[in-house]
Amino acid sequence: MRNIVARLCMSEDGIVERPEQWLSDPQPALGQLVGAAETVLLGRRTFDRYAGSLTGLEHTRNLVVGSRPIVARPGTEILQGDTRRVLTALKAIPGDDLYVIGSLTLVRSLLRWRLIDEVSLLIHPVAAGRGMLLDRRLLRLISMCARNNGVLEANYRVRYAATVAPSTALVSAGRWGGTRSRDRVASTARPAVRTHA
C-alpha cells in the first residue's frame, strides 16, 4: 500500500495558505514541494493557479481532484467520481507514494477521511500575518532538517485517534429479580472479576 504525503509551505506564524502572498519569490519554494515526486495530487484551484509555472510538474504524473472542468495539460489526469473512494483505491495499488502539493482544502478533506499518512512542511522564516492555519494536533514530528535561507523542513506522521466502538445499552431484569435498567457499558476491555458465594 502506498502512502499519501501532503507537502505544504508554512510561514513561521503557522499560515499554510497562498504562499505567493507572503513569500517574496514563491516559485523556488513551491518547486521544492514537488521535489522528486513521481505522482502529484492537486486540487482544482491549486492546479489552475500553479500548473503552468510550477517547476517540476511537467515531469510528474498530475492527478487533479475537482468537480468542475479544468483546462488539462499533457501529463494531467482528472479524477472522476467519488474522490474518497477513488483515492482509497489509488492508495491500495502498489507503487510510489502520492504527494499532495499545496491544496489546503484537499489536505483537510484527506485528513478528515484518514487518508493522509505523512505531512511535510517547509517552514519559512517569514510572518504571513493572516491566513488559514493547519491543525497540527494529529501530527507527530518524525524528522526535521535545515535547508537554505533559514527554511526548516519538518516531517510528521499523522496519528489518527483510535475509533471507539459504540457502547451497547443493556436491558436486564436480572436472574434473581433485579431491577430493569439501561446502562452504558465501557467499550474498553477489562479483566473479569468473579465472586462466588
PDB file of C-alpha atoms in Angstrom:
ATOM      1  CA  MET A   1       0.000   0.000   0.000  1.00  0.00           C
ATOM      2  CA  ARG A   2       1.371   3.392  -0.935  1.00  0.00           C
ATOM      3  CA  ASN A   3       1.360   6.470   1.288  1.00  0.00           C
ATOM      4  CA  ILE A   4      -0.238   9.838   0.655  1.00  0.00           C
ATOM      5  CA  VAL A   5       2.107  12.630   1.738  1.00  0.00           C
ATOM      6  CA  ALA A   6       0.967  16.254   1.982  1.00  0.00           C
ATOM      7  CA  ARG A   7       3.651  18.858   1.253  1.00  0.00           C
ATOM      8  CA  LEU A   8       2.951  22.464   2.186  1.00  0.00           C
ATOM      9  CA  CYS A   9       4.788  25.765   2.618  1.00  0.00           C
ATOM     10  CA  MET A  10       4.219  27.309   6.031  1.00  0.00           C
ATOM     11  CA  SER A  11       5.109  30.698   7.481  1.00  0.00           C
ATOM     12  CA  GLU A  12       6.716  30.973  10.913  1.00  0.00           C
ATOM     13  CA  ASP A  13       3.336  32.012  12.348  1.00  0.00           C
ATOM     14  CA  GLY A  14       1.671  28.836  11.032  1.00  0.00           C
ATOM     15  CA  ILE A  15      -0.057  30.066   7.851  1.00  0.00           C
ATOM     16  CA  VAL A  16      -0.209  27.477   5.044  1.00  0.00           C
ATOM     17  CA  GLU A  17      -2.468  29.343   2.629  1.00  0.00           C
ATOM     18  CA  ARG A  18      -1.338  31.072  -0.604  1.00  0.00           C
ATOM     19  CA  PRO A  19       2.431  31.334  -0.056  1.00  0.00           C
ATOM     20  CA  GLU A  20       2.727  33.654  -3.064  1.00  0.00           C
ATOM     21  CA  GLN A  21       1.203  36.372  -0.850  1.00  0.00           C
ATOM     22  CA  TRP A  22       3.834  36.168   1.880  1.00  0.00           C
ATOM     23  CA  LEU A  23       6.965  34.878   0.090  1.00  0.00           C
ATOM     24  CA  SER A  24       8.994  37.360  -1.936  1.00  0.00           C
ATOM     25  CA  ASP A  25       9.932  34.694  -4.515  1.00  0.00           C
ATOM     26  CA  PRO A  26       7.428  31.804  -4.208  1.00  0.00           C
ATOM     27  CA  GLN A  27       8.368  29.783  -7.329  1.00  0.00           C
ATOM     28  CA  PRO A  28      11.556  28.128  -5.973  1.00  0.00           C
ATOM     29  CA  ALA A  29       9.804  27.327  -2.686  1.00  0.00           C
ATOM     30  CA  LEU A  30       6.810  25.801  -4.452  1.00  0.00           C
ATOM     31  CA  GLY A  31       9.129  23.872  -6.771  1.00  0.00           C
ATOM     32  CA  GLN A  32      10.782  22.329  -3.686  1.00  0.00           C
ATOM     33  CA  LEU A  33       7.399  20.907  -2.729  1.00  0.00           C
ATOM     34  CA  VAL A  34       7.354  18.814  -5.904  1.00  0.00           C
ATOM     35  CA  GLY A  35      10.904  17.555  -5.327  1.00  0.00           C
ATOM     36  CA  ALA A  36      11.446  14.082  -6.787  1.00  0.00           C
ATOM     37  CA  ALA A  37       7.755  13.100  -6.675  1.00  0.00           C
ATOM     38  CA  GLU A  38       6.523  10.895  -9.494  1.00  0.00           C
ATOM     39  CA  THR A  39       2.782  11.285  -8.867  1.00  0.00           C
ATOM     40  CA  VAL A  40       1.266  14.533  -7.591  1.00  0.00           C
ATOM     41  CA  LEU A  41      -2.279  15.167  -6.351  1.00  0.00           C
ATOM     42  CA  LEU A  42      -3.591  18.695  -6.834  1.00  0.00           C
ATOM     43  CA  GLY A  43      -6.843  20.406  -6.032  1.00  0.00           C
ATOM     44  CA  ARG A  44      -8.507  22.191  -8.933  1.00  0.00           C
ATOM     45  CA  ARG A  45      -7.747  25.719  -7.681  1.00  0.00           C
ATOM     46  CA  THR A  46      -4.109  24.891  -6.984  1.00  0.00           C
ATOM     47  CA  PHE A  47      -3.800  23.323 -10.427  1.00  0.00           C
ATOM     48  CA  ASP A  48      -5.361  26.380 -12.099  1.00  0.00           C
ATOM     49  CA  ARG A  49      -3.078  28.726 -10.160  1.00  0.00           C
ATOM     50  CA  TYR A  50       0.277  26.931 -10.470  1.00  0.00           C
ATOM     51  CA  ALA A  51       0.182  24.297 -13.238  1.00  0.00           C
ATOM     52  CA  GLY A  52       1.763  26.484 -15.898  1.00  0.00           C
ATOM     53  CA  SER A  53       4.511  27.912 -13.718  1.00  0.00           C
ATOM     54  CA  LEU A  54       5.449  25.355 -11.058  1.00  0.00           C
ATOM     55  CA  THR A  55       8.869  23.832 -11.711  1.00  0.00           C
ATOM     56  CA  GLY A  56       8.874  20.038 -11.728  1.00  0.00           C
ATOM     57  CA  LEU A  57       5.192  19.459 -12.521  1.00  0.00           C
ATOM     58  CA  GLU A  58       5.998  18.931 -16.194  1.00  0.00           C
ATOM     59  CA  HIS A  59       7.945  15.766 -15.234  1.00  0.00           C
ATOM     60  CA  THR A  60       5.314  14.243 -12.946  1.00  0.00           C
ATOM     61  CA  ARG A  61       2.005  12.467 -13.331  1.00  0.00           C
ATOM     62  CA  ASN A  62      -0.540  15.084 -12.217  1.00  0.00           C
ATOM     63  CA  LEU A  63      -3.839  13.874 -10.767  1.00  0.00           C
ATOM     64  CA  VAL A  64      -6.322  16.719 -10.359  1.00  0.00           C
ATOM     65  CA  VAL A  65      -9.222  16.459  -7.911  1.00  0.00           C
ATOM     66  CA  GLY A  66     -12.163  18.721  -8.583  1.00  0.00           C
ATOM     67  CA  SER A  67     -15.820  18.712  -9.525  1.00  0.00           C
ATOM     68  CA  ARG A  68     -15.582  21.470 -12.135  1.00  0.00           C
ATOM     69  CA  PRO A  69     -13.874  21.142 -15.532  1.00  0.00           C
ATOM     70  CA  ILE A  70     -10.280  22.273 -15.913  1.00  0.00           C
ATOM     71  CA  VAL A  71      -8.026  23.018 -18.858  1.00  0.00           C
ATOM     72  CA  ALA A  72      -5.933  19.867 -18.914  1.00  0.00           C
ATOM     73  CA  ARG A  73      -2.255  19.852 -19.836  1.00  0.00           C
ATOM     74  CA  PRO A  74      -0.055  16.983 -21.029  1.00  0.00           C
ATOM     75  CA  GLY A  75       0.568  14.500 -18.207  1.00  0.00           C
ATOM     76  CA  THR A  76      -2.604  15.565 -16.395  1.00  0.00           C
ATOM     77  CA  GLU A  77      -5.441  13.271 -15.393  1.00  0.00           C
ATOM     78  CA  ILE A  78      -8.719  14.400 -13.861  1.00  0.00           C
ATOM     79  CA  LEU A  79     -10.038  12.067 -11.176  1.00  0.00           C
ATOM     80  CA  GLN A  80     -13.698  11.289 -11.783  1.00  0.00           C
ATOM     81  CA  GLY A  81     -16.272  10.035  -9.305  1.00  0.00           C
ATOM     82  CA  ASP A  82     -16.327   9.940  -5.517  1.00  0.00           C
ATOM     83  CA  THR A  83     -12.959  11.436  -4.501  1.00  0.00           C
ATOM     84  CA  ARG A  84     -12.735   9.489  -1.257  1.00  0.00           C
ATOM     85  CA  ARG A  85     -13.328   6.123  -2.927  1.00  0.00           C
ATOM     86  CA  VAL A  86     -11.011   6.883  -5.856  1.00  0.00           C
ATOM     87  CA  LEU A  87      -8.127   7.923  -3.587  1.00  0.00           C
ATOM     88  CA  THR A  88      -8.698   4.963  -1.254  1.00  0.00           C
ATOM     89  CA  ALA A  89      -8.408   2.685  -4.294  1.00  0.00           C
ATOM     90  CA  LEU A  90      -5.282   4.536  -5.519  1.00  0.00           C
ATOM     91  CA  LYS A  91      -3.638   4.046  -2.121  1.00  0.00           C
ATOM     92  CA  ALA A  92      -4.225   0.300  -2.332  1.00  0.00           C
ATOM     93  CA  ILE A  93      -2.383  -0.016  -5.670  1.00  0.00           C
ATOM     94  CA  PRO A  94       1.325  -0.791  -5.182  1.00  0.00           C
ATOM     95  CA  GLY A  95       3.638   1.956  -6.355  1.00  0.00           C
ATOM     96  CA  ASP A  96       5.414   5.148  -5.355  1.00  0.00           C
ATOM     97  CA  ASP A  97       3.910   7.484  -2.791  1.00  0.00           C
ATOM     98  CA  LEU A  98       1.338  10.088  -3.839  1.00  0.00           C
ATOM     99  CA  TYR A  99       2.214  13.698  -2.979  1.00  0.00           C
ATOM    100  CA  VAL A 100      -0.406  16.373  -2.358  1.00  0.00           C
ATOM    101  CA  ILE A 101       1.188  19.702  -3.290  1.00  0.00           C
ATOM    102  CA  GLY A 102      -0.384  22.755  -1.668  1.00  0.00           C
ATOM    103  CA  SER A 103      -4.163  22.270  -1.989  1.00  0.00           C
ATOM    104  CA  LEU A 104      -5.151  23.008   1.609  1.00  0.00           C
ATOM    105  CA  THR A 105      -8.824  22.174   1.016  1.00  0.00           C
ATOM    106  CA  LEU A 106      -7.855  18.770  -0.381  1.00  0.00           C
ATOM    107  CA  VAL A 107      -5.437  18.167   2.509  1.00  0.00           C
ATOM    108  CA  ARG A 108      -8.166  18.906   5.045  1.00  0.00           C
ATOM    109  CA  SER A 109     -10.567  16.527   3.289  1.00  0.00           C
ATOM    110  CA  LEU A 110      -7.939  13.779   3.181  1.00  0.00           C
ATOM    111  CA  LEU A 111      -7.215  14.235   6.890  1.00  0.00           C
ATOM    112  CA  ARG A 112     -10.927  14.001   7.651  1.00  0.00           C
ATOM    113  CA  TRP A 113     -11.121  10.782   5.605  1.00  0.00           C
ATOM    114  CA  ARG A 114      -7.958   9.407   7.296  1.00  0.00           C
ATOM    115  CA  LEU A 115      -6.126   9.011   4.000  1.00  0.00           C
ATOM    116  CA  ILE A 116      -3.006  11.119   4.615  1.00  0.00           C
ATOM    117  CA  ASP A 117      -0.087   9.230   6.146  1.00  0.00           C
ATOM    118  CA  GLU A 118       2.543  11.976   6.402  1.00  0.00           C
ATOM    119  CA  VAL A 119       2.745  15.761   6.276  1.00  0.00           C
ATOM    120  CA  SER A 120       5.902  17.589   5.218  1.00  0.00           C
ATOM    121  CA  LEU A 121       6.095  21.312   5.982  1.00  0.00           C
ATOM    122  CA  LEU A 122       8.654  23.725   4.576  1.00  0.00           C
ATOM    123  CA  ILE A 123       8.664  26.364   7.317  1.00  0.00           C
ATOM    124  CA  HIS A 124       9.876  29.743   6.040  1.00  0.00           C
ATOM    125  CA  PRO A 125      11.280  32.467   8.355  1.00  0.00           C
ATOM    126  CA  VAL A 126       8.548  34.910   7.307  1.00  0.00           C
ATOM    127  CA  ALA A 127       5.492  36.085   9.247  1.00  0.00           C
ATOM    128  CA  ALA A 128       2.426  35.940   6.987  1.00  0.00           C
ATOM    129  CA  GLY A 129       0.210  37.816   9.420  1.00  0.00           C
ATOM    130  CA  ARG A 130      -3.083  36.280   8.403  1.00  0.00           C
ATOM    131  CA  GLY A 131      -4.447  33.311   6.512  1.00  0.00           C
ATOM    132  CA  MET A 132      -5.503  29.742   7.126  1.00  0.00           C
ATOM    133  CA  LEU A 133      -3.748  27.504   9.629  1.00  0.00           C
ATOM    134  CA  LEU A 134      -3.240  23.749   9.524  1.00  0.00           C
ATOM    135  CA  ASP A 135      -4.475  21.883  12.580  1.00  0.00           C
ATOM    136  CA  ARG A 136      -1.343  20.074  13.731  1.00  0.00           C
ATOM    137  CA  ARG A 137      -2.817  18.263  16.735  1.00  0.00           C
ATOM    138  CA  LEU A 138      -2.876  14.975  14.786  1.00  0.00           C
ATOM    139  CA  LEU A 139       0.756  15.293  13.712  1.00  0.00           C
ATOM    140  CA  ARG A 140       3.750  13.642  15.389  1.00  0.00           C
ATOM    141  CA  LEU A 141       7.176  15.003  14.407  1.00  0.00           C
ATOM    142  CA  ILE A 142       9.422  12.316  12.932  1.00  0.00           C
ATOM    143  CA  SER A 143      12.257  14.415  11.469  1.00  0.00           C
ATOM    144  CA  MET A 144      13.426  17.972  10.988  1.00  0.00           C
ATOM    145  CA  CYS A 145      16.280  19.412   8.973  1.00  0.00           C
ATOM    146  CA  ALA A 146      17.584  22.832   7.993  1.00  0.00           C
ATOM    147  CA  ARG A 147      17.547  23.951   4.365  1.00  0.00           C
ATOM    148  CA  ASN A 148      18.911  27.039   2.643  1.00  0.00           C
ATOM    149  CA  ASN A 149      17.824  30.577   3.601  1.00  0.00           C
ATOM    150  CA  GLY A 150      16.644  29.629   7.084  1.00  0.00           C
ATOM    151  CA  VAL A 151      13.944  27.221   5.878  1.00  0.00           C
ATOM    152  CA  LEU A 152      13.176  24.227   8.106  1.00  0.00           C
ATOM    153  CA  GLU A 153      11.710  21.020   6.716  1.00  0.00           C
ATOM    154  CA  ALA A 154       9.567  19.282   9.326  1.00  0.00           C
ATOM    155  CA  ASN A 155       8.168  15.850   8.565  1.00  0.00           C
ATOM    156  CA  TYR A 156       5.256  14.481  10.545  1.00  0.00           C
ATOM    157  CA  ARG A 157       3.445  11.176  10.784  1.00  0.00           C
ATOM    158  CA  VAL A 158      -0.321  11.532  11.088  1.00  0.00           C
ATOM    159  CA  ARG A 159      -1.608   9.971  14.298  1.00  0.00           C
ATOM    160  CA  TYR A 160      -5.326   9.396  13.967  1.00  0.00           C
ATOM    161  CA  ALA A 161      -7.308   8.907  17.157  1.00  0.00           C
ATOM    162  CA  ALA A 162      -8.442   5.339  17.660  1.00  0.00           C
ATOM    163  CA  THR A 163     -12.100   4.910  16.970  1.00  0.00           C
ATOM    164  CA  VAL A 164     -14.073   3.751  19.945  1.00  0.00           C
ATOM    165  CA  ALA A 165     -16.597   1.028  19.336  1.00  0.00           C
ATOM    166  CA  PRO A 166     -20.060   2.269  20.238  1.00  0.00           C
ATOM    167  CA  SER A 167     -21.094   1.046  23.635  1.00  0.00           C
ATOM    168  CA  THR A 168     -24.224  -1.009  23.772  1.00  0.00           C
ATOM    169  CA  ALA A 169     -27.159  -0.440  26.058  1.00  0.00           C
ATOM    170  CA  LEU A 170     -28.101  -3.459  28.103  1.00  0.00           C
ATOM    171  CA  VAL A 171     -31.526  -4.264  29.387  1.00  0.00           C
ATOM    172  CA  SER A 172     -31.594  -6.858  32.109  1.00  0.00           C
ATOM    173  CA  ALA A 173     -34.155  -7.866  34.657  1.00  0.00           C
ATOM    174  CA  GLY A 174     -31.543  -9.871  36.468  1.00  0.00           C
ATOM    175  CA  ARG A 175     -31.705 -13.603  37.108  1.00  0.00           C
ATOM    176  CA  TRP A 176     -32.849 -13.124  40.670  1.00  0.00           C
ATOM    177  CA  GLY A 177     -35.351 -10.355  40.132  1.00  0.00           C
ATOM    178  CA  GLY A 178     -33.024  -7.372  39.759  1.00  0.00           C
ATOM    179  CA  THR A 179     -34.361  -4.070  38.502  1.00  0.00           C
ATOM    180  CA  ARG A 180     -34.577  -3.286  34.842  1.00  0.00           C
ATOM    181  CA  SER A 181     -32.053  -0.633  33.788  1.00  0.00           C
ATOM    182  CA  ARG A 182     -30.314   0.785  30.714  1.00  0.00           C
ATOM    183  CA  ASP A 183     -26.652   1.413  31.388  1.00  0.00           C
ATOM    184  CA  ARG A 184     -23.775   2.210  29.107  1.00  0.00           C
ATOM    185  CA  VAL A 185     -21.067  -0.405  29.198  1.00  0.00           C
ATOM    186  CA  ALA A 186     -17.445   0.662  28.861  1.00  0.00           C
ATOM    187  CA  SER A 187     -16.067  -0.228  25.452  1.00  0.00           C
ATOM    188  CA  THR A 188     -12.562  -0.932  26.765  1.00  0.00           C
ATOM    189  CA  ALA A 189     -11.715  -4.471  27.722  1.00  0.00           C
ATOM    190  CA  ARG A 190     -11.432  -5.053  31.476  1.00  0.00           C
ATOM    191  CA  PRO A 191     -10.439  -8.232  33.287  1.00  0.00           C
ATOM    192  CA  ALA A 192     -13.471 -10.112  34.532  1.00  0.00           C
ATOM    193  CA  VAL A 193     -13.809 -10.395  38.301  1.00  0.00           C
ATOM    194  CA  ARG A 194     -15.942 -13.242  39.554  1.00  0.00           C
ATOM    195  CA  THR A 195     -17.212 -13.656  43.060  1.00  0.00           C
ATOM    196  CA  HIS A 196     -18.595 -16.929  44.275  1.00  0.00           C
ATOM    197  CA  ALA A 197     -20.766 -17.306  47.375  1.00  0.00           C
TER     198      ALA A 197
END
